[in-house]
CSV table of C-alpha atoms in Angstrom, one decimal:
chain,number,residue,atom,x,y,z
A,1,MET,CA,-29.3,42.1,-79.0
A,2,ASP,CA,-32.4,44.7,-78.7
A,3,GLN,CA,-34.6,42.6,-77.2
A,4,SER,CA,-32.9,41.6,-74.2
A,5,ASP,CA,-34.7,44.4,-71.7
A,6,GLY,CA,-38.3,43.0,-72.9
A,7,LEU,CA,-36.3,38.8,-72.5
A,8,LYS,CA,-35.6,40.6,-69.6
A,9,ILE,CA,-38.6,41.7,-68.7
A,10,GLU,CA,-41.7,39.0,-70.2
A,11,ALA,CA,-39.4,36.5,-67.6
A,12,ALA,CA,-39.7,38.4,-64.7
A,13,SER,CA,-42.9,38.8,-65.2
A,14,GLY,CA,-43.8,34.8,-65.4
A,15,GLY,CA,-45.8,32.2,-63.0
A,16,SER,CA,-44.9,30.5,-60.0
A,17,LEU,CA,-44.2,27.3,-62.6
A,18,ARG,CA,-42.0,29.8,-65.0
A,19,LYS,CA,-40.1,32.1,-65.9
A,20,TYR,CA,-38.7,32.2,-69.0
A,21,ALA,CA,-38.5,34.2,-71.9
A,22,THR,CA,-37.2,33.3,-75.7
A,23,GLY,CA,-36.8,36.0,-78.8
A,24,GLN,CA,-34.8,35.8,-81.2
A,25,THR,CA,-32.9,39.7,-83.0
A,26,LYS,CA,-31.3,40.2,-86.9
A,27,ALA,CA,-27.8,40.3,-86.5
A,28,PRO,CA,-25.2,41.7,-89.4
A,29,ASP,CA,-24.6,39.5,-92.0
A,30,PHE,CA,-28.1,38.0,-92.2
A,31,LEU,CA,-26.9,36.3,-89.1
A,32,THR,CA,-30.1,35.6,-86.7
A,33,ILE,CA,-29.4,35.4,-82.6
A,34,TYR,CA,-32.2,33.2,-80.5
A,35,ALA,CA,-31.6,33.9,-76.7
A,36,LEU,CA,-33.3,32.1,-74.2
A,37,VAL,CA,-32.8,33.7,-70.3
A,38,GLN,CA,-34.8,32.0,-67.2
A,39,CYS,CA,-35.6,32.6,-63.3
A,40,THR,CA,-36.2,29.8,-61.0
A,41,PRO,CA,-39.6,30.2,-60.9
A,42,ASP,CA,-39.9,31.1,-56.8
A,43,LEU,CA,-37.6,34.6,-57.7
A,44,PRO,CA,-40.1,37.3,-56.8
A,45,GLN,CA,-39.9,39.6,-59.8
A,46,GLN,CA,-38.0,42.6,-59.2
A,47,GLN,CA,-35.9,40.0,-57.9
A,48,CYS,CA,-35.2,38.5,-61.2
A,49,ILE,CA,-34.9,41.5,-62.9
A,50,ASN,CA,-32.3,42.1,-60.6
A,51,CYS,CA,-30.0,38.6,-61.1
A,52,LEU,CA,-30.6,39.4,-65.0
A,53,ASP,CA,-29.1,42.7,-64.5
A,54,TYR,CA,-26.0,41.5,-63.0
A,55,VAL,CA,-25.7,38.5,-65.7
A,56,TYR,CA,-26.2,40.9,-68.5
A,57,SER,CA,-23.5,43.2,-67.1
A,58,ARG,CA,-21.6,39.5,-67.5
A,59,ILE,CA,-21.3,38.8,-71.1
A,60,PRO,CA,-18.6,41.6,-71.8
A,61,ASN,CA,-16.3,40.0,-69.4
A,62,CYS,CA,-16.8,36.7,-70.7
A,63,CYS,CA,-19.1,35.7,-74.3
A,64,SER,CA,-17.2,39.3,-76.1
A,65,GLY,CA,-17.2,38.3,-79.7
A,66,LYS,CA,-18.0,35.2,-79.5
A,67,VAL,CA,-21.2,33.8,-81.6
A,68,GLY,CA,-22.3,32.4,-78.7
A,69,GLY,CA,-22.7,31.4,-75.6
A,70,ARG,CA,-23.7,31.1,-72.1
A,71,VAL,CA,-24.3,32.9,-68.6
A,72,VAL,CA,-25.4,31.2,-65.4
A,73,GLY,CA,-26.6,33.1,-62.5
A,74,PRO,CA,-27.0,32.4,-59.0
A,75,THR,CA,-31.1,32.3,-59.2
A,76,CYS,CA,-31.3,33.2,-63.1
A,77,SER,CA,-29.1,32.8,-66.6
A,78,VAL,CA,-28.5,33.5,-69.6
A,79,ARG,CA,-27.8,32.0,-73.2
A,80,TYR,CA,-27.3,33.7,-77.2
A,81,GLU,CA,-26.3,31.0,-80.0
A,82,LYS,CA,-26.6,31.5,-84.3
A,83,TYR,CA,-28.8,29.2,-84.2
A,84,LEU,CA,-32.7,27.9,-82.9
A,85,PHE,CA,-31.7,25.8,-79.6
A,86,TYR,CA,-34.9,26.0,-77.8
A,87,GLY,CA,-37.5,23.8,-78.0
A,88,SER,CA,-39.7,21.3,-75.6
A,89,PRO,CA,-40.7,22.2,-73.1
A,90,TYR,CA,-40.2,26.0,-74.4
A,91,ASP,CA,-42.4,27.5,-76.8
A,92,PRO,CA,-40.1,27.9,-79.9
A,93,ARG,CA,-42.2,30.7,-81.1
A,94,PRO,CA,-40.4,34.1,-80.4
A,95,PRO,CA,-43.1,36.0,-78.2
A,96,SER,CA,-43.4,38.1,-80.5
A,97,GLN,CA,-46.1,35.7,-83.0
A,98,LYS,CA,-49.0,34.7,-81.2
A,99,ALA,CA,-50.3,31.3,-81.6
A,100,PRO,CA,-53.7,30.0,-82.7
A,101,ALA,CA,-56.9,29.8,-79.8
A,102,PRO,CA,-56.5,27.1,-78.0
A,103,SER,CA,-59.7,24.7,-78.4
A,104,ASN,CA,-62.1,22.8,-74.9
A,105,ASN,CA,-59.9,19.9,-75.0
A,106,THR,CA,-56.6,21.8,-75.1
A,107,ILE,CA,-57.7,24.0,-72.7
A,108,ASN,CA,-59.1,21.5,-70.8
A,109,ASN,CA,-56.0,18.8,-71.6
A,110,ALA,CA,-53.9,21.2,-70.7
A,111,THR,CA,-55.3,22.1,-67.3
A,112,GLU,CA,-54.8,18.5,-66.8
A,113,GLY,CA,-51.0,18.5,-67.3
A,114,GLN,CA,-50.6,21.7,-65.2
A,115,LYS,CA,-52.4,19.5,-61.7
A,116,SER,CA,-49.9,16.3,-63.2
A,117,SER,CA,-46.9,18.9,-63.0
A,118,HIS,CA,-47.9,20.4,-60.4
A,119,LYS,CA,-48.2,17.3,-58.0
A,120,SER,CA,-45.2,15.5,-59.4
A,121,ARG,CA,-42.8,18.8,-59.2
A,122,ASN,CA,-44.2,19.0,-55.7
A,123,ILE,CA,-43.3,15.1,-54.7
A,124,ILE,CA,-39.6,15.4,-56.0
A,125,ILE,CA,-39.5,19.3,-53.9
A,126,ALA,CA,-40.1,16.6,-50.6
A,127,VAL,CA,-38.0,14.7,-52.1
A,128,VAL,CA,-35.5,16.4,-52.0
A,129,ALA,CA,-36.1,18.4,-49.4
A,130,THR,CA,-35.2,14.5,-47.3
A,131,VAL,CA,-32.5,14.4,-48.8
A,132,ALA,CA,-31.1,17.0,-48.1
A,133,GLY,CA,-31.4,17.6,-44.4
A,134,VAL,CA,-30.2,14.1,-43.7
A,135,VAL,CA,-27.5,14.9,-45.7
A,136,LEU,CA,-26.9,18.1,-42.5
A,137,ILE,CA,-27.4,16.3,-40.2
A,138,ILE,CA,-24.7,14.0,-41.3
A,139,PHE,CA,-22.4,16.8,-42.2
A,140,PHE,CA,-23.5,18.0,-38.3
A,141,LEU,CA,-22.3,15.0,-36.4
A,142,VAL,CA,-19.2,14.4,-38.5
A,143,CYS,CA,-18.3,17.9,-36.9
A,144,LEU,CA,-19.4,17.3,-34.4
A,145,ARG,CA,-17.0,13.9,-34.5
A,146,LEU,CA,-14.2,15.6,-34.8
A,147,ARG,CA,-14.3,18.9,-33.4
A,148,LYS,CA,-14.3,16.1,-30.4
A,149,SER,CA,-11.2,14.2,-32.0
A,150,LYS,CA,-9.3,18.3,-32.0
A,151,LYS,CA,-9.5,18.6,-28.3
A,152,ASN,CA,-8.4,15.5,-27.0
A,153,VAL,CA,-5.9,15.5,-29.2
A,154,GLN,CA,-4.9,18.7,-27.7
A,155,ALA,CA,-5.2,17.7,-24.3
A,156,ILE,CA,-2.2,15.4,-25.0
A,157,GLU,CA,-0.3,18.7,-25.2
A,158,THR,CA,-0.4,20.4,-29.2
A,159,TYR,CA,-1.5,24.1,-30.2
A,160,GLU,CA,-2.9,22.9,-34.0
A,161,PRO,CA,-5.5,21.1,-35.8
A,162,VAL,CA,-5.0,17.6,-35.5
A,163,ASP,CA,-6.2,18.1,-40.1
A,164,GLU,CA,-3.1,19.8,-40.7
A,165,ILE,CA,-1.1,17.0,-40.0
A,166,GLU,CA,-1.3,15.8,-42.5
A,167,SER,CA,0.0,18.6,-43.9
A,168,ALA,CA,3.1,17.0,-42.3
A,169,GLU,CA,3.9,14.8,-44.9
A,170,SER,CA,4.7,16.8,-47.3
A,171,LEU,CA,7.8,17.2,-45.3
A,172,GLN,CA,8.5,13.8,-44.5
A,173,TYR,CA,12.1,12.4,-46.0
A,174,ASN,CA,13.1,8.4,-46.5
A,175,PHE,CA,14.7,7.0,-44.4
A,176,GLU,CA,16.1,4.7,-46.7
A,177,THR,CA,16.7,8.4,-48.7
A,178,ILE,CA,18.9,10.3,-45.9
A,179,LYS,CA,21.2,6.7,-45.4
A,180,VAL,CA,22.1,7.2,-49.2
A,181,ALA,CA,22.7,11.0,-48.6
A,182,THR,CA,24.9,10.3,-45.4
A,183,ASP,CA,26.6,7.3,-46.3
A,184,GLN,CA,25.6,5.4,-43.2
A,185,PHE,CA,25.6,8.1,-41.0
A,186,SER,CA,29.1,7.7,-41.4
A,187,GLU,CA,31.9,8.9,-39.1
A,188,ASP,CA,33.7,11.0,-41.1
A,189,ASN,CA,29.8,13.2,-42.4
A,190,LYS,CA,29.6,14.1,-38.9
A,191,LEU,CA,29.3,17.5,-37.3
A,192,GLY,CA,28.6,16.8,-34.2
A,193,GLN,CA,27.2,14.9,-31.1
A,194,GLY,CA,24.6,16.3,-28.3
A,195,GLY,CA,22.9,15.1,-25.7
A,196,PHE,CA,19.6,14.5,-28.2
A,197,GLY,CA,21.5,13.1,-30.4
A,198,ALA,CA,24.7,13.5,-33.6
A,199,VAL,CA,24.7,15.7,-36.2
A,200,TYR,CA,26.0,14.4,-40.5
A,201,LYS,CA,26.5,16.3,-43.4
A,202,GLY,CA,24.8,14.4,-46.3
A,203,ARG,CA,23.6,15.2,-50.0
A,204,LEU,CA,21.0,14.6,-51.2
A,205,ALA,CA,20.1,12.9,-55.3
A,206,ASN,CA,19.7,17.2,-56.5
A,207,GLY,CA,23.0,17.9,-54.9
A,208,GLN,CA,21.9,19.9,-51.8
A,209,ASP,CA,23.7,19.5,-49.5
A,210,ILE,CA,21.9,19.1,-45.9
A,211,ALA,CA,21.9,19.1,-41.8
A,212,VAL,CA,20.7,15.6,-39.5
A,213,LYS,CA,20.7,15.6,-36.5
A,214,ARG,CA,19.7,12.1,-35.8
A,215,LEU,CA,17.5,11.8,-32.1
A,216,CYS,CA,18.0,9.3,-29.9
A,217,ARG,CA,16.6,6.9,-29.9
A,218,GLY,CA,13.8,5.9,-25.9
A,219,SER,CA,12.5,9.7,-26.1
A,220,GLY,CA,8.6,7.8,-25.3
A,221,GLN,CA,7.3,10.2,-27.1
A,222,GLY,CA,4.5,9.5,-29.7
A,223,ASP,CA,4.3,9.5,-33.7
A,224,LEU,CA,1.2,11.6,-33.9
A,225,GLU,CA,3.6,14.9,-31.5
A,226,PHE,CA,6.8,14.6,-33.4
A,227,LYS,CA,5.1,15.6,-36.4
A,228,ASN,CA,2.6,18.3,-35.1
A,229,GLU,CA,5.8,19.0,-33.4
A,230,VAL,CA,8.2,19.6,-36.2
A,231,MET,CA,4.6,20.8,-38.5
A,232,LEU,CA,5.4,23.8,-35.6
A,233,VAL,CA,9.0,24.6,-35.9
A,234,ALA,CA,9.2,24.0,-40.1
A,235,LYS,CA,6.1,26.9,-39.8
A,236,LEU,CA,9.7,28.8,-38.0
A,237,GLN,CA,10.9,31.7,-41.4
A,238,HIS,CA,13.4,34.1,-40.3
A,239,ARG,CA,16.9,34.7,-41.9
A,240,ASN,CA,18.1,34.8,-38.5
A,241,LEU,CA,16.9,31.0,-37.6
A,242,VAL,CA,18.4,27.6,-39.1
A,243,ARG,CA,15.4,26.4,-41.5
A,244,LEU,CA,14.1,22.6,-40.8
A,245,LEU,CA,13.3,21.4,-44.7
A,246,GLY,CA,11.2,17.6,-43.0
A,247,PHE,CA,12.2,14.7,-41.4
A,248,SER,CA,12.6,11.0,-41.7
A,249,LEU,CA,10.7,8.4,-39.0
A,250,GLU,CA,10.9,5.5,-39.1
A,251,SER,CA,10.0,2.9,-36.6
A,252,SER,CA,12.8,4.4,-33.6
A,253,GLU,CA,14.7,6.1,-36.3
A,254,ARG,CA,13.5,10.0,-35.8
A,255,LEU,CA,15.4,12.2,-38.4
A,256,LEU,CA,15.0,15.7,-38.3
A,257,VAL,CA,16.4,17.7,-41.9
A,258,TYR,CA,17.8,21.3,-41.8
A,259,GLU,CA,19.2,23.9,-44.7
A,260,PHE,CA,23.1,22.7,-44.3
A,261,VAL,CA,25.0,26.2,-43.1
A,262,GLN,CA,28.7,26.3,-44.1
A,263,ASN,CA,30.9,28.0,-41.6
A,264,ALA,CA,29.6,25.1,-38.8
A,265,SER,CA,28.7,27.4,-35.2
A,266,LEU,CA,30.2,29.9,-33.2
A,267,ASP,CA,32.4,29.0,-30.7
A,268,HIS,CA,35.1,27.4,-33.9
A,269,PHE,CA,35.8,30.6,-34.3
A,270,ILE,CA,34.9,33.7,-31.4
A,271,PHE,CA,37.3,30.2,-29.3
A,272,ASP,CA,39.3,29.5,-30.9
A,273,PRO,CA,42.5,32.2,-31.2
A,274,ARG,CA,43.2,30.3,-34.9
A,275,ASN,CA,39.8,31.3,-36.5
A,276,ARG,CA,39.1,34.4,-33.5
A,277,VAL,CA,41.8,36.3,-35.7
A,278,THR,CA,39.6,36.3,-38.8
A,279,LEU,CA,36.1,38.5,-36.5
A,280,ASP,CA,36.2,42.0,-36.6
A,281,TRP,CA,34.5,43.9,-35.3
A,282,ASP,CA,32.4,44.4,-37.1
A,283,ARG,CA,31.4,40.4,-37.9
A,284,ARG,CA,31.0,40.5,-34.7
A,285,TYR,CA,28.1,43.5,-34.6
A,286,LYS,CA,27.0,42.0,-36.8
A,287,ILE,CA,26.6,38.7,-35.7
A,288,ILE,CA,25.0,40.2,-32.3
A,289,GLY,CA,23.4,42.0,-33.7
A,290,GLY,CA,21.4,39.0,-35.9
A,291,VAL,CA,21.1,37.0,-32.7
A,292,ALA,CA,19.2,39.9,-31.3
A,293,ARG,CA,16.2,40.2,-34.3
A,294,GLY,CA,16.6,36.5,-34.0
A,295,LEU,CA,15.5,36.0,-30.4
A,296,LEU,CA,13.4,39.0,-31.1
A,297,TYR,CA,11.7,36.4,-33.7
A,298,LEU,CA,11.0,33.6,-31.1
A,299,HIS,CA,10.5,36.7,-28.2
A,300,GLU,CA,7.3,38.9,-30.6
A,301,ASP,CA,6.9,37.8,-33.9
A,302,SER,CA,6.6,33.8,-34.5
A,303,ARG,CA,2.3,32.8,-34.3
A,304,LEU,CA,3.5,30.4,-30.8
A,305,ARG,CA,6.2,32.8,-27.3
A,306,ILE,CA,8.8,30.4,-28.2
A,307,ILE,CA,11.7,30.2,-25.2
A,308,HIS,CA,15.3,28.5,-26.7
A,309,ARG,CA,16.2,27.7,-23.4
A,310,ASP,CA,19.9,26.6,-25.1
A,311,LEU,CA,21.3,29.8,-26.2
A,312,LYS,CA,25.2,30.0,-26.4
A,313,ALA,CA,27.5,30.0,-28.3
A,314,SER,CA,27.5,26.0,-30.6
A,315,ASN,CA,23.8,26.7,-31.0
A,316,ILE,CA,24.9,29.9,-33.6
A,317,LEU,CA,25.7,29.1,-37.1
A,318,LEU,CA,27.0,30.9,-39.8
A,319,ASP,CA,26.6,31.2,-43.0
A,320,GLU,CA,29.8,31.6,-46.3
A,321,GLU,CA,28.3,35.4,-45.7
A,322,MET,CA,29.1,35.0,-41.9
A,323,ASN,CA,25.6,35.6,-40.0
A,324,PRO,CA,24.2,34.4,-37.3
A,325,LYS,CA,21.2,31.9,-38.0
A,326,ILE,CA,20.0,30.4,-34.1
A,327,ALA,CA,19.8,26.6,-34.6
A,328,ASP,CA,18.7,23.7,-31.8
A,329,PHE,CA,16.2,23.8,-31.3
A,330,GLY,CA,15.7,20.3,-28.7
A,331,MET,CA,15.0,21.9,-25.6
A,332,ALA,CA,12.9,24.7,-26.5
A,333,ARG,CA,9.2,25.7,-24.9
A,334,LEU,CA,6.3,26.9,-27.3
A,335,PHE,CA,4.1,29.4,-25.3
A,336,VAL,CA,0.8,30.5,-26.2
A,337,VAL,CA,1.1,34.7,-26.8
A,338,ASP,CA,-0.2,35.9,-23.7
A,339,GLN,CA,2.1,33.5,-21.9
A,340,THR,CA,5.0,34.8,-20.1
A,341,GLN,CA,6.5,32.6,-18.1
A,342,GLY,CA,7.1,28.9,-17.1
A,343,ASN,CA,8.4,26.2,-14.9
A,344,THR,CA,9.8,22.6,-15.3
A,345,SER,CA,11.4,20.3,-13.1
A,346,ARG,CA,13.5,18.9,-15.6
A,347,ILE,CA,16.5,22.5,-14.9
A,348,VAL,CA,18.2,20.9,-18.3
A,349,GLY,CA,21.2,22.9,-20.7
A,350,THR,CA,24.4,24.7,-20.2
A,351,TYR,CA,26.6,26.0,-17.2
A,352,GLY,CA,27.8,29.1,-17.5
A,353,TYR,CA,24.5,30.5,-20.0
A,354,MET,CA,21.3,30.0,-17.8
A,355,ALA,CA,19.5,32.4,-16.1
A,356,PRO,CA,20.2,32.1,-12.1
A,357,GLU,CA,16.0,31.5,-11.4
A,358,TYR,CA,16.2,28.8,-14.3
A,359,ALA,CA,19.4,27.0,-12.3
A,360,MET,CA,17.5,27.5,-9.6
A,361,HIS,CA,14.2,26.7,-9.1
A,362,GLY,CA,12.9,26.3,-13.1
A,363,HIS,CA,11.8,29.0,-13.6
A,364,PHE,CA,11.5,30.4,-17.2
A,365,SER,CA,10.5,32.6,-19.2
A,366,VAL,CA,12.1,35.6,-22.3
A,367,LYS,CA,14.1,36.4,-19.7
A,368,SER,CA,16.3,33.3,-19.6
A,369,ASP,CA,17.1,33.9,-22.6
A,370,VAL,CA,17.3,37.4,-22.3
A,371,PHE,CA,20.5,36.1,-19.6
A,372,SER,CA,21.7,33.8,-22.2
A,373,PHE,CA,22.2,36.6,-24.9
A,374,GLY,CA,24.0,38.4,-22.5
A,375,VAL,CA,26.6,36.1,-21.5
A,376,LEU,CA,26.7,35.4,-25.5
A,377,ILE,CA,27.3,39.1,-26.3
A,378,LEU,CA,30.4,39.4,-23.2
A,379,GLU,CA,31.9,36.6,-25.0
A,380,ILE,CA,31.5,37.7,-28.9
A,381,VAL,CA,33.6,41.3,-28.0
A,382,SER,CA,36.5,39.6,-24.9
A,383,GLY,CA,37.2,36.1,-26.6
A,384,GLN,CA,36.7,33.6,-24.2
A,385,LYS,CA,34.0,31.3,-22.6
A,386,ASN,CA,31.3,32.3,-19.5
A,387,ASN,CA,32.7,29.6,-17.6
A,388,SER,CA,36.4,29.2,-18.0
A,389,PHE,CA,37.6,32.6,-17.9
A,390,ARG,CA,40.9,33.8,-16.2
A,391,GLN,CA,42.3,37.0,-15.9
A,392,GLY,CA,45.2,37.3,-14.0
A,393,GLU,CA,45.2,37.4,-10.2
A,394,TYR,CA,41.7,36.7,-9.9
A,395,VAL,CA,40.2,33.0,-11.1
A,396,GLU,CA,36.5,34.5,-11.2
A,397,ASP,CA,33.4,34.2,-13.9
A,398,LEU,CA,33.5,36.9,-17.1
A,399,LEU,CA,30.4,38.3,-16.2
A,400,SER,CA,32.1,39.1,-12.4
A,401,TYR,CA,34.5,40.2,-14.1
A,402,THR,CA,33.4,42.8,-16.3
A,403,TRP,CA,31.4,43.8,-13.8
A,404,ARG,CA,34.2,44.5,-11.3
A,405,ILE,CA,36.0,46.8,-14.6
A,406,TYR,CA,33.2,48.2,-15.2
A,407,ARG,CA,32.7,49.5,-12.0
A,408,GLU,CA,36.3,50.4,-11.8
A,409,GLY,CA,35.5,52.1,-15.6
A,410,ASN,CA,38.2,49.7,-17.2
A,411,THR,CA,35.6,47.9,-19.7
A,412,SER,CA,38.0,48.2,-22.5
A,413,LYS,CA,41.0,45.4,-20.6
A,414,MET,CA,38.3,43.0,-21.5
A,415,VAL,CA,37.9,43.5,-25.2
A,416,ASP,CA,39.8,40.3,-27.3
A,417,PRO,CA,43.6,42.1,-28.4
A,418,LEU,CA,43.4,40.1,-30.9
A,419,MET,CA,40.3,41.6,-32.4
A,420,ARG,CA,40.4,45.0,-34.9
A,421,VAL,CA,38.4,47.2,-33.3
A,422,GLY,CA,36.3,48.8,-35.4
A,423,SER,CA,33.9,51.1,-33.7
A,424,ALA,CA,35.4,51.9,-30.1
A,425,SER,CA,31.5,53.9,-29.5
A,426,GLU,CA,29.5,50.3,-30.3
A,427,VAL,CA,31.8,48.2,-28.4
A,428,MET,CA,31.6,49.9,-25.5
A,429,ARG,CA,27.5,50.1,-25.5
A,430,CYS,CA,27.3,46.2,-26.4
A,431,ILE,CA,29.5,44.9,-23.1
A,432,HIS,CA,26.7,47.4,-21.7
A,433,ILE,CA,24.1,46.0,-22.5
A,434,GLY,CA,25.3,42.6,-22.2
A,435,LEU,CA,25.7,43.8,-18.3
A,436,LEU,CA,21.9,44.9,-18.1
A,437,CYS,CA,20.7,41.3,-19.9
A,438,VAL,CA,23.3,39.3,-16.8
A,439,GLN,CA,21.1,41.3,-13.8
A,440,GLU,CA,20.5,39.5,-11.2
A,441,ASN,CA,17.1,40.3,-10.6
A,442,ILE,CA,15.0,39.4,-13.7
A,443,GLU,CA,13.0,42.6,-13.5
A,444,ASN,CA,15.6,44.7,-14.4
A,445,ARG,CA,16.8,42.6,-17.9
A,446,PRO,CA,15.2,44.3,-20.8
A,447,THR,CA,13.6,42.5,-23.0
A,448,MET,CA,14.9,41.6,-27.1
A,449,ASN,CA,12.1,44.5,-28.1
A,450,ALA,CA,14.1,46.1,-26.2
A,451,ILE,CA,17.7,45.8,-26.9
A,452,VAL,CA,17.3,45.2,-30.8
A,453,PRO,CA,16.4,49.0,-30.7
A,454,MET,CA,19.7,49.6,-27.8
A,455,LEU,CA,21.4,48.1,-29.9
A,456,ASN,CA,20.7,49.7,-33.7
A,457,SER,CA,21.0,53.8,-32.0
A,458,ASN,CA,23.4,55.6,-30.0
A,459,SER,CA,21.1,58.0,-29.4
A,460,LEU,CA,19.4,56.0,-26.8
A,461,SER,CA,20.6,56.9,-23.0
A,462,LEU,CA,21.4,53.5,-20.9
A,463,PRO,CA,20.3,52.6,-17.8
A,464,LEU,CA,23.0,52.2,-15.1
A,465,PRO,CA,23.0,48.1,-14.7
A,466,SER,CA,23.0,46.9,-11.4
A,467,GLU,CA,25.5,43.4,-10.8
A,468,PRO,CA,24.8,40.4,-12.3
A,469,ALA,CA,23.9,37.0,-11.4
A,470,PHE,CA,26.6,34.0,-10.2
A,471,PHE,CA,28.4,37.2,-9.1
A,472,MET,CA,31.7,35.7,-7.5
A,473,ARG,CA,34.7,37.2,-6.3
A,474,SER,CA,38.1,35.8,-5.1
A,475,ASN,CA,39.3,37.4,-2.0
A,476,THR,CA,36.6,36.4,0.2
A,477,GLY,CA,36.1,32.8,-2.0
A,478,SER,CA,32.1,33.3,-1.9
A,479,HIS,CA,31.2,31.2,-4.7
A,480,MET,CA,27.6,30.6,-6.2
A,481,SER,CA,27.3,27.9,-7.6
A,482,PHE,CA,24.5,25.5,-9.4
A,483,GLY,CA,25.2,22.3,-6.8
A,484,SER,CA,23.1,19.3,-8.0
A,485,ASP,CA,20.1,21.6,-9.2
A,486,PHE,CA,21.8,21.8,-12.7
A,487,ASN,CA,22.2,18.9,-15.3
A,488,SER,CA,24.4,19.4,-18.2
A,489,ARG,CA,23.2,19.3,-21.9
A,490,GLU,CA,27.1,19.7,-23.1
A,491,THR,CA,28.2,16.3,-25.6
A,492,THR,CA,27.5,12.5,-24.0
A,493,LYS,CA,28.6,9.1,-24.5
A,494,SER,CA,28.1,6.3,-22.7
A,495,SER,CA,29.8,2.9,-23.6
A,496,ASN,CA,26.6,1.6,-21.4
A,497,HIS,CA,24.1,3.0,-24.8
A,498,PRO,CA,24.0,1.0,-28.0
A,499,LYS,CA,24.5,3.4,-30.5
A,500,ASN,CA,22.6,6.2,-31.4
A,501,ASP,CA,21.3,5.7,-28.1
A,502,CYS,CA,22.2,8.6,-25.5
A,503,ILE,CA,20.7,10.3,-22.0
A,504,ASN,CA,17.3,12.5,-23.2
A,505,GLU,CA,16.0,15.5,-21.2
A,506,ALA,CA,13.2,16.3,-23.4
A,507,SER,CA,11.5,15.5,-26.7
A,508,ILE,CA,12.5,18.4,-29.6
A,509,THR,CA,9.9,21.0,-27.6
A,510,GLU,CA,7.5,20.4,-24.9
A,511,LEU,CA,4.3,22.4,-25.2
A,512,PHE,CA,1.8,23.9,-22.8
A,513,PRO,CA,-1.5,23.2,-24.0
A,514,ARG,CA,-3.6,27.0,-23.9
């Protein structure tokens, strides 16, 4: 448009009532283009010009090749068409044509009209301002109400805003759908039983295989807290963690729906003489490294610091490529990022994996999981359980046996004889790291942030380990035991409990408010 700059200047120089300009220009093929530019009346001249410059610059992006178009800016707009589109209250004549001089009566009538228009505009502005003020006050009160509600919900042990619970609905499965998928929770589909409920294999209508944990009744947890915790766990995304797909909540029935992992749990391989043969050192080393990366994610890289509290071979699932996935967050504790340790009066866990400070005093931290990880390393290398280890004349646990032969300089004696060894230096390094993890002094244990590089690099020098926890000596008869301070979370089945009722030591997670 040839007259665009002229129209821009004319509109910008308008008065406080109107800032607009119209014009026309000839285009190819005897076509006439009509244009109108305008700014809001309260806009100063230079700001009007700046706004129109911005709108002009947008025309090639939106309207190139079109015979007409309109671009609207924050406080101005431009429109052009091949037909005359502007009229009353705008003057249809191009600004280049002079209008006849008005008579006195016309001037008086125009003056009265302007006064009336100005008065009407003031009334409109007052009404709009009043309405806007009322809306702002209502909005402010609603915000205060929501903020107070969020604080109340956080006070009952939740980290996430209440409005995020709405997105939990997208994760919710129909209870009847899960019943059909598991064939009415049939025994044939049952994969296992724990203190927090049974796990069943299922298949959805779309062919997807799932694992369903049917939680025990009577946990005492409210629906809101249950949904919130599901949302937290569902946000954990790592290749070495079992992925939570969703949940079902109906009356007293609470179901957690997980991805199905094909090769069951690590204990079905590592503690079975027949299956153990299939785990050569390369696969065992791969499992150790995967579990380490999963724990590092929970301790350092996830949105919240998460303490698993029940890391053991039966809670490590193996996919079709034998990649490990940490499962069962039934006793996990979620910390705020800068929190390092906590206390509990309920000692729940599995004998042989619990750190001494947790088993005896209820103190737990990331170092508690490190202890469990150390036990797991030594079990993977030896193929033996920590709490049922026997070696010749010695009756001792795996930790004390490993420590004894380490001091003798003969740790190769503990390596699983059924395992086809790959790198002897890697095996010895893993035994060394395992002993570092199970040291009795919590300060001496490394963090997962230090352990992962230890596993991946032979160039890093390792510190000397000190005596492990629960050290036993059969020749003296001394025995450090848990006694009555320990409540096992191993399989619990009793005829005194109705179906799907079991001893439930904790909810899905236990949260510390900030």
